[in-house]
Amino acid sequence: MYRLAGTGKTTSTNQLALELAKTHGKDAPPFDVVKVNLQRVVSIPGFIGCVHDAITTHPVKSLRRAAQRQIGVLEKEIGFDIKVIKGSVRSAATSPAQDGETLHAQLLALRSLSEHLVVVFDEFQRLRHCPGDPLAIIRSALLSSGANHVSLLFTGSIRNALKMMLESSHQPIFGEAAEMQLPAISHVDFLEYLDFQFQETAKPAEEAALNHLLNATRAHPRSTQQLAWECWAGTPPGHAVTLETVMRAHNRLVQTIERSEFASVLNVLMSGDEGEANEVRALQLLADRGGDKITSRPVASRYGFSSHSRVRPALVRLQGRGLVDERDGTWYIVDPLFGEWLRRASPLAERSMSETPSDN
């Protein structure tokens, strides 16, 4: 199974691991969960290092020790230390074929760690640009005969990359996954969670402050966490988090976008061809007006599109970049702080009365 673009992956997988560790009945025994973070993978040796780190630092002692024993057996079979591949000791370079065989053997060893095993490949889309056909290796080692006791969870944050890897008939793991997307966290549920967390850390938050925080972040888990931390860090012990605290913290975070990767991506797009310029126009349109009426002819013309029919293709390309997404037919900018940064600088954004300078 896999989850497309969304939010809260880390929290969800951690909670899933806790739940799977419980016995849920005669036909639902506990599962061991191994999470492999692929965020920095650019090669098969990097993939090998990620799997090695995941199992040798596993929080469950029995599984960690079993992994260490399996690694010892594997190293005798392949004839050298895994640390050689990880680059911590000097050695002669191995060939891509040897690296592929080592990864395959490592994944075979991984599946022997438990009779009921769930392997989570986080940031799975990173393998899209990894040479050496890692998807075929995963299929052979973890989706073949003898791996019926292994379940895989692929999580990632760029929809088109995941769809390409899992829904294209040209890919090795085509047809092996079911699509899932995490539901949005409701405003009330998130408010209660934040209220409890602030209260438990001796920095209670006012109701108005919490509502403004969630409205500013659209309850996006990562941005909400960022803003909540900024508010918490800016509040002395024993004092309350106020509406003013949240507003100041939100302004600080939005202003930091100026020096972020978002600004860099935007600058690259603005220096590109007409298609990339349309992506910038689509971003600005979403930031200013939301994603309900994206194909309105008057609106598209106001933002410089030569035709309203060019808006949706631009959004699809932005979706592939992980900057926008679509839920229930409505497009939106994934990171609300980025969207607010764009909106504040736009001459076409609709302003509230509080944002309009007075004549006094």
GROMACS .gro file of N, CA and C in nm, residues 18-108:
model
  273
   18LEU      N    1   0.290   0.148   1.681
   18LEU     CA    2   0.243   0.118   1.817
   18LEU      C    3   0.120   0.027   1.814
   19GLU      N    4   0.030   0.055   1.719
   19GLU     CA    5  -0.093  -0.024   1.710
   19GLU      C    6  -0.064  -0.165   1.660
   20LEU      N    7   0.026  -0.177   1.563
   20LEU     CA    8   0.058  -0.308   1.508
   20LEU      C    9   0.133  -0.395   1.608
   21ALA      N   10   0.198  -0.333   1.705
   21ALA     CA   11   0.271  -0.409   1.806
   21ALA      C   12   0.178  -0.480   1.905
   22LYS      N   13   0.049  -0.445   1.901
   22LYS     CA   14  -0.049  -0.505   1.993
   22LYS      C   15  -0.111  -0.630   1.931
   23THR      N   16  -0.155  -0.720   2.016
   23THR     CA   17  -0.230  -0.837   1.970
   23THR      C   18  -0.377  -0.798   1.960
   24HIS      N   19  -0.437  -0.820   1.842
   24HIS     CA   20  -0.576  -0.781   1.821
   24HIS      C   21  -0.668  -0.902   1.804
   25GLY      N   22  -0.621  -1.016   1.845
   25GLY     CA   23  -0.704  -1.135   1.836
   25GLY      C   24  -0.627  -1.254   1.782
   26LYS      N   25  -0.693  -1.368   1.775
   26LYS     CA   26  -0.629  -1.491   1.732
   26LYS      C   27  -0.570  -1.480   1.592
   27ASP      N   28  -0.642  -1.416   1.501
   27ASP     CA   29  -0.597  -1.403   1.363
   27ASP      C   30  -0.527  -1.271   1.336
   28ALA      N   31  -0.498  -1.196   1.439
   28ALA     CA   32  -0.432  -1.066   1.422
   28ALA      C   33  -0.319  -1.053   1.524
   29PRO      N   34  -0.209  -1.126   1.501
   29PRO     CA   35  -0.096  -1.122   1.594
   29PRO      C   36  -0.022  -0.989   1.583
   30PRO      N   37   0.067  -0.961   1.679
   30PRO     CA   38   0.145  -0.837   1.670
   30PRO      C   39   0.244  -0.841   1.555
   31PHE      N   40   0.273  -0.724   1.500
   31PHE     CA   41   0.369  -0.709   1.390
   31PHE      C   42   0.489  -0.628   1.437
   32ASP      N   43   0.605  -0.660   1.382
   32ASP     CA   44   0.723  -0.576   1.399
   32ASP      C   45   0.730  -0.480   1.281
   33VAL      N   46   0.764  -0.354   1.309
   33VAL     CA   47   0.769  -0.251   1.205
   33VAL      C   48   0.911  -0.198   1.194
   34VAL      N   49   0.963  -0.198   1.072
   34VAL     CA   50   1.094  -0.139   1.044
   34VAL      C   51   1.073  -0.023   0.948
   35LYS      N   52   1.115   0.096   0.989
   35LYS     CA   53   1.098   0.215   0.906
   35LYS      C   54   1.231   0.253   0.843
   36VAL      N   55   1.236   0.254   0.710
   36VAL     CA   56   1.356   0.289   0.635
   36VAL      C   57   1.336   0.428   0.575
   37ASN      N   58   1.413   0.525   0.622
   37ASN     CA   59   1.403   0.663   0.574
   37ASN      C   60   1.491   0.680   0.451
   38LEU      N   61   1.429   0.706   0.336
   38LEU     CA   62   1.501   0.717   0.209
   38LEU      C   63   1.526   0.862   0.168
   39GLN      N   64   1.512   0.954   0.261
   39GLN     CA   65   1.515   1.096   0.226
   39GLN      C   66   1.644   1.136   0.155
   40ARG      N   67   1.758   1.078   0.192
   40ARG     CA   68   1.886   1.119   0.136
   40ARG      C   69   1.943   1.019   0.036
   41VAL      N   70   1.862   0.924  -0.010
   41VAL     CA   71   1.914   0.821  -0.099
   41VAL      C   72   1.935   0.875  -0.240
   42VAL      N   73   2.057   0.856  -0.292
   42VAL     CA   74   2.088   0.895  -0.430
   42VAL      C   75   2.154   0.780  -0.505
   43SER      N   76   2.176   0.666  -0.437
   43SER     CA   77   2.244   0.554  -0.500
   43SER      C   78   2.208   0.425  -0.426
   44ILE      N   79   2.240   0.310  -0.486
   44ILE     CA   80   2.217   0.182  -0.420
   44ILE      C   81   2.299   0.170  -0.291
   45PRO      N   82   2.428   0.210  -0.290
   45PRO     CA   83   2.500   0.209  -0.162
   45PRO      C   84   2.432   0.294  -0.054
   46GLY      N   85   2.373   0.408  -0.097
   46GLY     CA   86   2.299   0.489  -0.001
   46GLY      C   87   2.178   0.416   0.052
   47PHE      N   88   2.109   0.343  -0.035
   47PHE     CA   89   1.994   0.263   0.004
   47PHE      C   90   2.037   0.156   0.105
   48ILE      N   91   2.149   0.090   0.078
   48ILE     CA   92   2.201  -0.011   0.169
   48ILE      C   93   2.228   0.050   0.307
   49GLY      N   94   2.289   0.169   0.306
   49GLY     CA   95   2.317   0.236   0.433
   49GLY      C   96   2.192   0.269   0.510
   50CYS      N   97   2.085   0.309   0.440
   50CYS     CA   98   1.958   0.342   0.508
   50CYS      C   99   1.896   0.219   0.573
   51VAL      N  100   1.898   0.107   0.501
   51VAL     CA  101   1.843  -0.017   0.558
   51VAL      C  102   1.927  -0.059   0.679
   52HIS      N  103   2.058  -0.050   0.666
   52HIS     CA  104   2.148  -0.085   0.777
   52HIS      C  105   2.118  -0.001   0.901
   53ASP      N  106   2.104   0.130   0.882
   53ASP     CA  107   2.076   0.219   0.995
   53ASP      C  108   1.940   0.188   1.058
   54ALA      N  109   1.841   0.156   0.973
   54ALA     CA  110   1.706   0.131   1.023
   54ALA      C  111   1.701   0.010   1.115
   55ILE      N  112   1.775  -0.094   1.080
   55ILE     CA  113   1.764  -0.217   1.160
   55ILE      C  114   1.862  -0.220   1.277
   56THR      N  115   1.978  -0.156   1.262
   56THR     CA  116   2.076  -0.159   1.373
   56THR      C  117   2.046  -0.055   1.479
   57THR      N  118   1.956   0.038   1.453
   57THR     CA  119   1.916   0.137   1.553
   57THR      C  120   1.768   0.121   1.591
   58HIS      N  121   1.713   0.005   1.560
   58HIS     CA  122   1.570  -0.018   1.588
   58HIS      C  123   1.544  -0.007   1.738
   59PRO      N  124   1.434   0.059   1.777
   59PRO     CA  125   1.408   0.080   1.921
   59PRO      C  126   1.377  -0.048   1.998
   60VAL      N  127   1.335  -0.154   1.930
   60VAL     CA  128   1.304  -0.280   1.999
   60VAL      C  129   1.431  -0.363   2.008
   61LYS      N  130   1.476  -0.391   2.130
   61LYS     CA  131   1.605  -0.455   2.151
   61LYS      C  132   1.613  -0.592   2.086
   62SER      N  133   1.508  -0.673   2.099
   62SER     CA  134   1.513  -0.809   2.044
   62SER      C  135   1.528  -0.806   1.893
   63LEU      N  136   1.458  -0.717   1.828
   63LEU     CA  137   1.468  -0.708   1.683
   63LEU      C  138   1.604  -0.651   1.642
   64ARG      N  139   1.653  -0.554   1.718
   64ARG     CA  140   1.783  -0.494   1.688
   64ARG      C  141   1.894  -0.598   1.698
   65ARG      N  142   1.889  -0.683   1.799
   65ARG     CA  143   1.992  -0.785   1.815
   65ARG      C  144   1.980  -0.892   1.707
   66ALA      N  145   1.856  -0.925   1.672
   66ALA     CA  146   1.837  -1.020   1.562
   66ALA      C  147   1.894  -0.964   1.433
   67ALA      N  148   1.877  -0.833   1.412
   67ALA     CA  149   1.931  -0.768   1.293
   67ALA      C  150   2.083  -0.773   1.293
   68GLN      N  151   2.143  -0.750   1.407
   68GLN     CA  152   2.289  -0.754   1.416
   68GLN      C  153   2.343  -0.893   1.385
   69ARG      N  154   2.270  -0.997   1.430
   69ARG     CA  155   2.312  -1.134   1.398
   69ARG      C  156   2.299  -1.160   1.249
   70GLN      N  157   2.189  -1.114   1.189
   70GLN     CA  158   2.169  -1.133   1.046
   70GLN      C  159   2.275  -1.060   0.964
   71ILE      N  160   2.312  -0.942   1.008
   71ILE     CA  161   2.416  -0.866   0.937
   71ILE      C  162   2.548  -0.941   0.942
   72GLY      N  163   2.577  -1.001   1.059
   72GLY     CA  164   2.700  -1.080   1.070
   72GLY      C  165   2.703  -1.195   0.972
   73VAL      N  166   2.591  -1.265   0.961
   73VAL     CA  167   2.581  -1.376   0.866
   73VAL      C  168   2.595  -1.325   0.723
   74LEU      N  169   2.528  -1.214   0.694
   74LEU     CA  170   2.534  -1.157   0.559
   74LEU      C  171   2.675  -1.115   0.523
   75GLU      N  172   2.744  -1.053   0.615
   75GLU     CA  173   2.881  -1.006   0.587
   75GLU      C  174   2.974  -1.124   0.557
   76LYS      N  175   2.953  -1.238   0.623
   76LYS     CA  176   3.034  -1.356   0.593
   76LYS      C  177   3.003  -1.407   0.453
   77GLU      N  178   2.875  -1.397   0.413
   77GLU     CA  179   2.836  -1.445   0.282
   77GLU      C  180   2.893  -1.359   0.170
   78ILE      N  181   2.886  -1.225   0.190
   78ILE     CA  182   2.932  -1.136   0.083
   78ILE      C  183   3.080  -1.108   0.092
   79GLY      N  184   3.141  -1.140   0.207
   79GLY     CA  185   3.286  -1.132   0.217
   79GLY      C  186   3.343  -0.999   0.259
   80PHE      N  187   3.259  -0.903   0.296
   80PHE     CA  188   3.314  -0.777   0.348
   80PHE      C  189   3.210  -0.707   0.435
   81ASP      N  190   3.260  -0.608   0.507
   81ASP     CA  191   3.182  -0.536   0.607
   81ASP      C  192   3.085  -0.439   0.539
   82ILE      N  193   2.961  -0.434   0.589
   82ILE     CA  194   2.863  -0.338   0.537
   82ILE      C  195   2.915  -0.196   0.553
   83LYS      N  196   2.998  -0.171   0.655
   83LYS     CA  197   3.050  -0.036   0.675
   83LYS      C  198   3.135   0.010   0.556
   84VAL      N  199   3.189  -0.087   0.480
   84VAL     CA  200   3.263  -0.052   0.358
   84VAL      C  201   3.170   0.020   0.261
   85ILE      N  202   3.051  -0.037   0.244
   85ILE     CA  203   2.955   0.023   0.152
   85ILE      C  204   2.907   0.157   0.205
   86LYS      N  205   2.890   0.167   0.336
   86LYS     CA  206   2.847   0.294   0.395
   86LYS      C  207   2.955   0.401   0.387
   87GLY      N  208   3.079   0.361   0.356
   87GLY     CA  209   3.183   0.458   0.335
   87GLY      C  210   3.263   0.494   0.458
   88SER      N  211   3.248   0.418   0.567
   88SER     CA  212   3.318   0.452   0.690
   88SER      C  213   3.458   0.392   0.696
   89VAL      N  214   3.489   0.301   0.602
   89VAL     CA  215   3.625   0.249   0.593
   89VAL      C  216   3.667   0.251   0.447
   90ARG      N  217   3.796   0.256   0.424
   90ARG     CA  218   3.848   0.263   0.288
   90ARG      C  219   3.848   0.123   0.225
   91SER      N  220   3.812   0.119   0.095
   91SER     CA  221   3.817  -0.008   0.023
   91SER      C  222   3.810   0.022  -0.125
   92ALA      N  223   3.835  -0.080  -0.205
   92ALA     CA  224   3.821  -0.065  -0.349
   92ALA      C  225   3.675  -0.049  -0.385
   93ALA      N  226   3.648   0.026  -0.489
   93ALA     CA  227   3.510   0.051  -0.531
   93ALA      C  228   3.445  -0.078  -0.579
   94THR      N  229   3.317  -0.093  -0.548
   94THR     CA  230   3.241  -0.208  -0.595
   94THR      C  231   3.166  -0.170  -0.721
   95SER      N  232   3.126  -0.269  -0.798
   95SER     CA  233   3.052  -0.242  -0.921
   95SER      C  234   2.904  -0.224  -0.888
   96PRO      N  235   2.828  -0.158  -0.978
   96PRO     CA  236   2.683  -0.145  -0.956
   96PRO      C  237   2.615  -0.279  -0.939
   97ALA      N  238   2.659  -0.379  -1.013
   97ALA     CA  239   2.598  -0.512  -1.001
   97ALA      C  240   2.620  -0.570  -0.863
   98GLN      N  241   2.742  -0.552  -0.810
   98GLN     CA  242   2.772  -0.602  -0.674
   98GLN      C  243   2.688  -0.530  -0.570
   99ASP      N  244   2.671  -0.397  -0.588
   99ASP     CA  245   2.588  -0.321  -0.494
   99ASP      C  246   2.444  -0.371  -0.498
  100GLY      N  247   2.393  -0.398  -0.618
  100GLY     CA  248   2.257  -0.449  -0.631
  100GLY      C  249   2.240  -0.583  -0.563
  101GLU      N  250   2.339  -0.671  -0.579
  101GLU     CA  251   2.333  -0.803  -0.515
  101GLU      C  252   2.338  -0.790  -0.363
  102THR      N  253   2.418  -0.695  -0.315
  102THR     CA  254   2.428  -0.675  -0.170
  102THR      C  255   2.296  -0.624  -0.113
  103LEU      N  256   2.234  -0.527  -0.182
  103LEU     CA  257   2.104  -0.476  -0.136
  103LEU      C  258   2.001  -0.588  -0.135
  104HIS      N  259   1.999  -0.669  -0.240
  104HIS     CA  260   1.904  -0.780  -0.246
  104HIS      C  261   1.924  -0.875  -0.129
  105ALA      N  262   2.050  -0.910  -0.102
  105ALA     CA  263   2.080  -0.999   0.011
  105ALA      C  264   2.041  -0.935   0.143
  106GLN      N  265   2.062  -0.806   0.154
  106GLN     CA  266   2.028  -0.735   0.277
  106GLN      C  267   1.877  -0.735   0.300
  107LEU      N  268   1.800  -0.713   0.195
  107LEU     CA  269   1.654  -0.713   0.209
  107LEU      C  270   1.601  -0.854   0.238
  108LEU      N  271   1.666  -0.955   0.182
  108LEU     CA  272   1.629  -1.092   0.216
  108LEU      C  273   1.655  -1.118   0.364
   0.00000   0.00000   0.00000
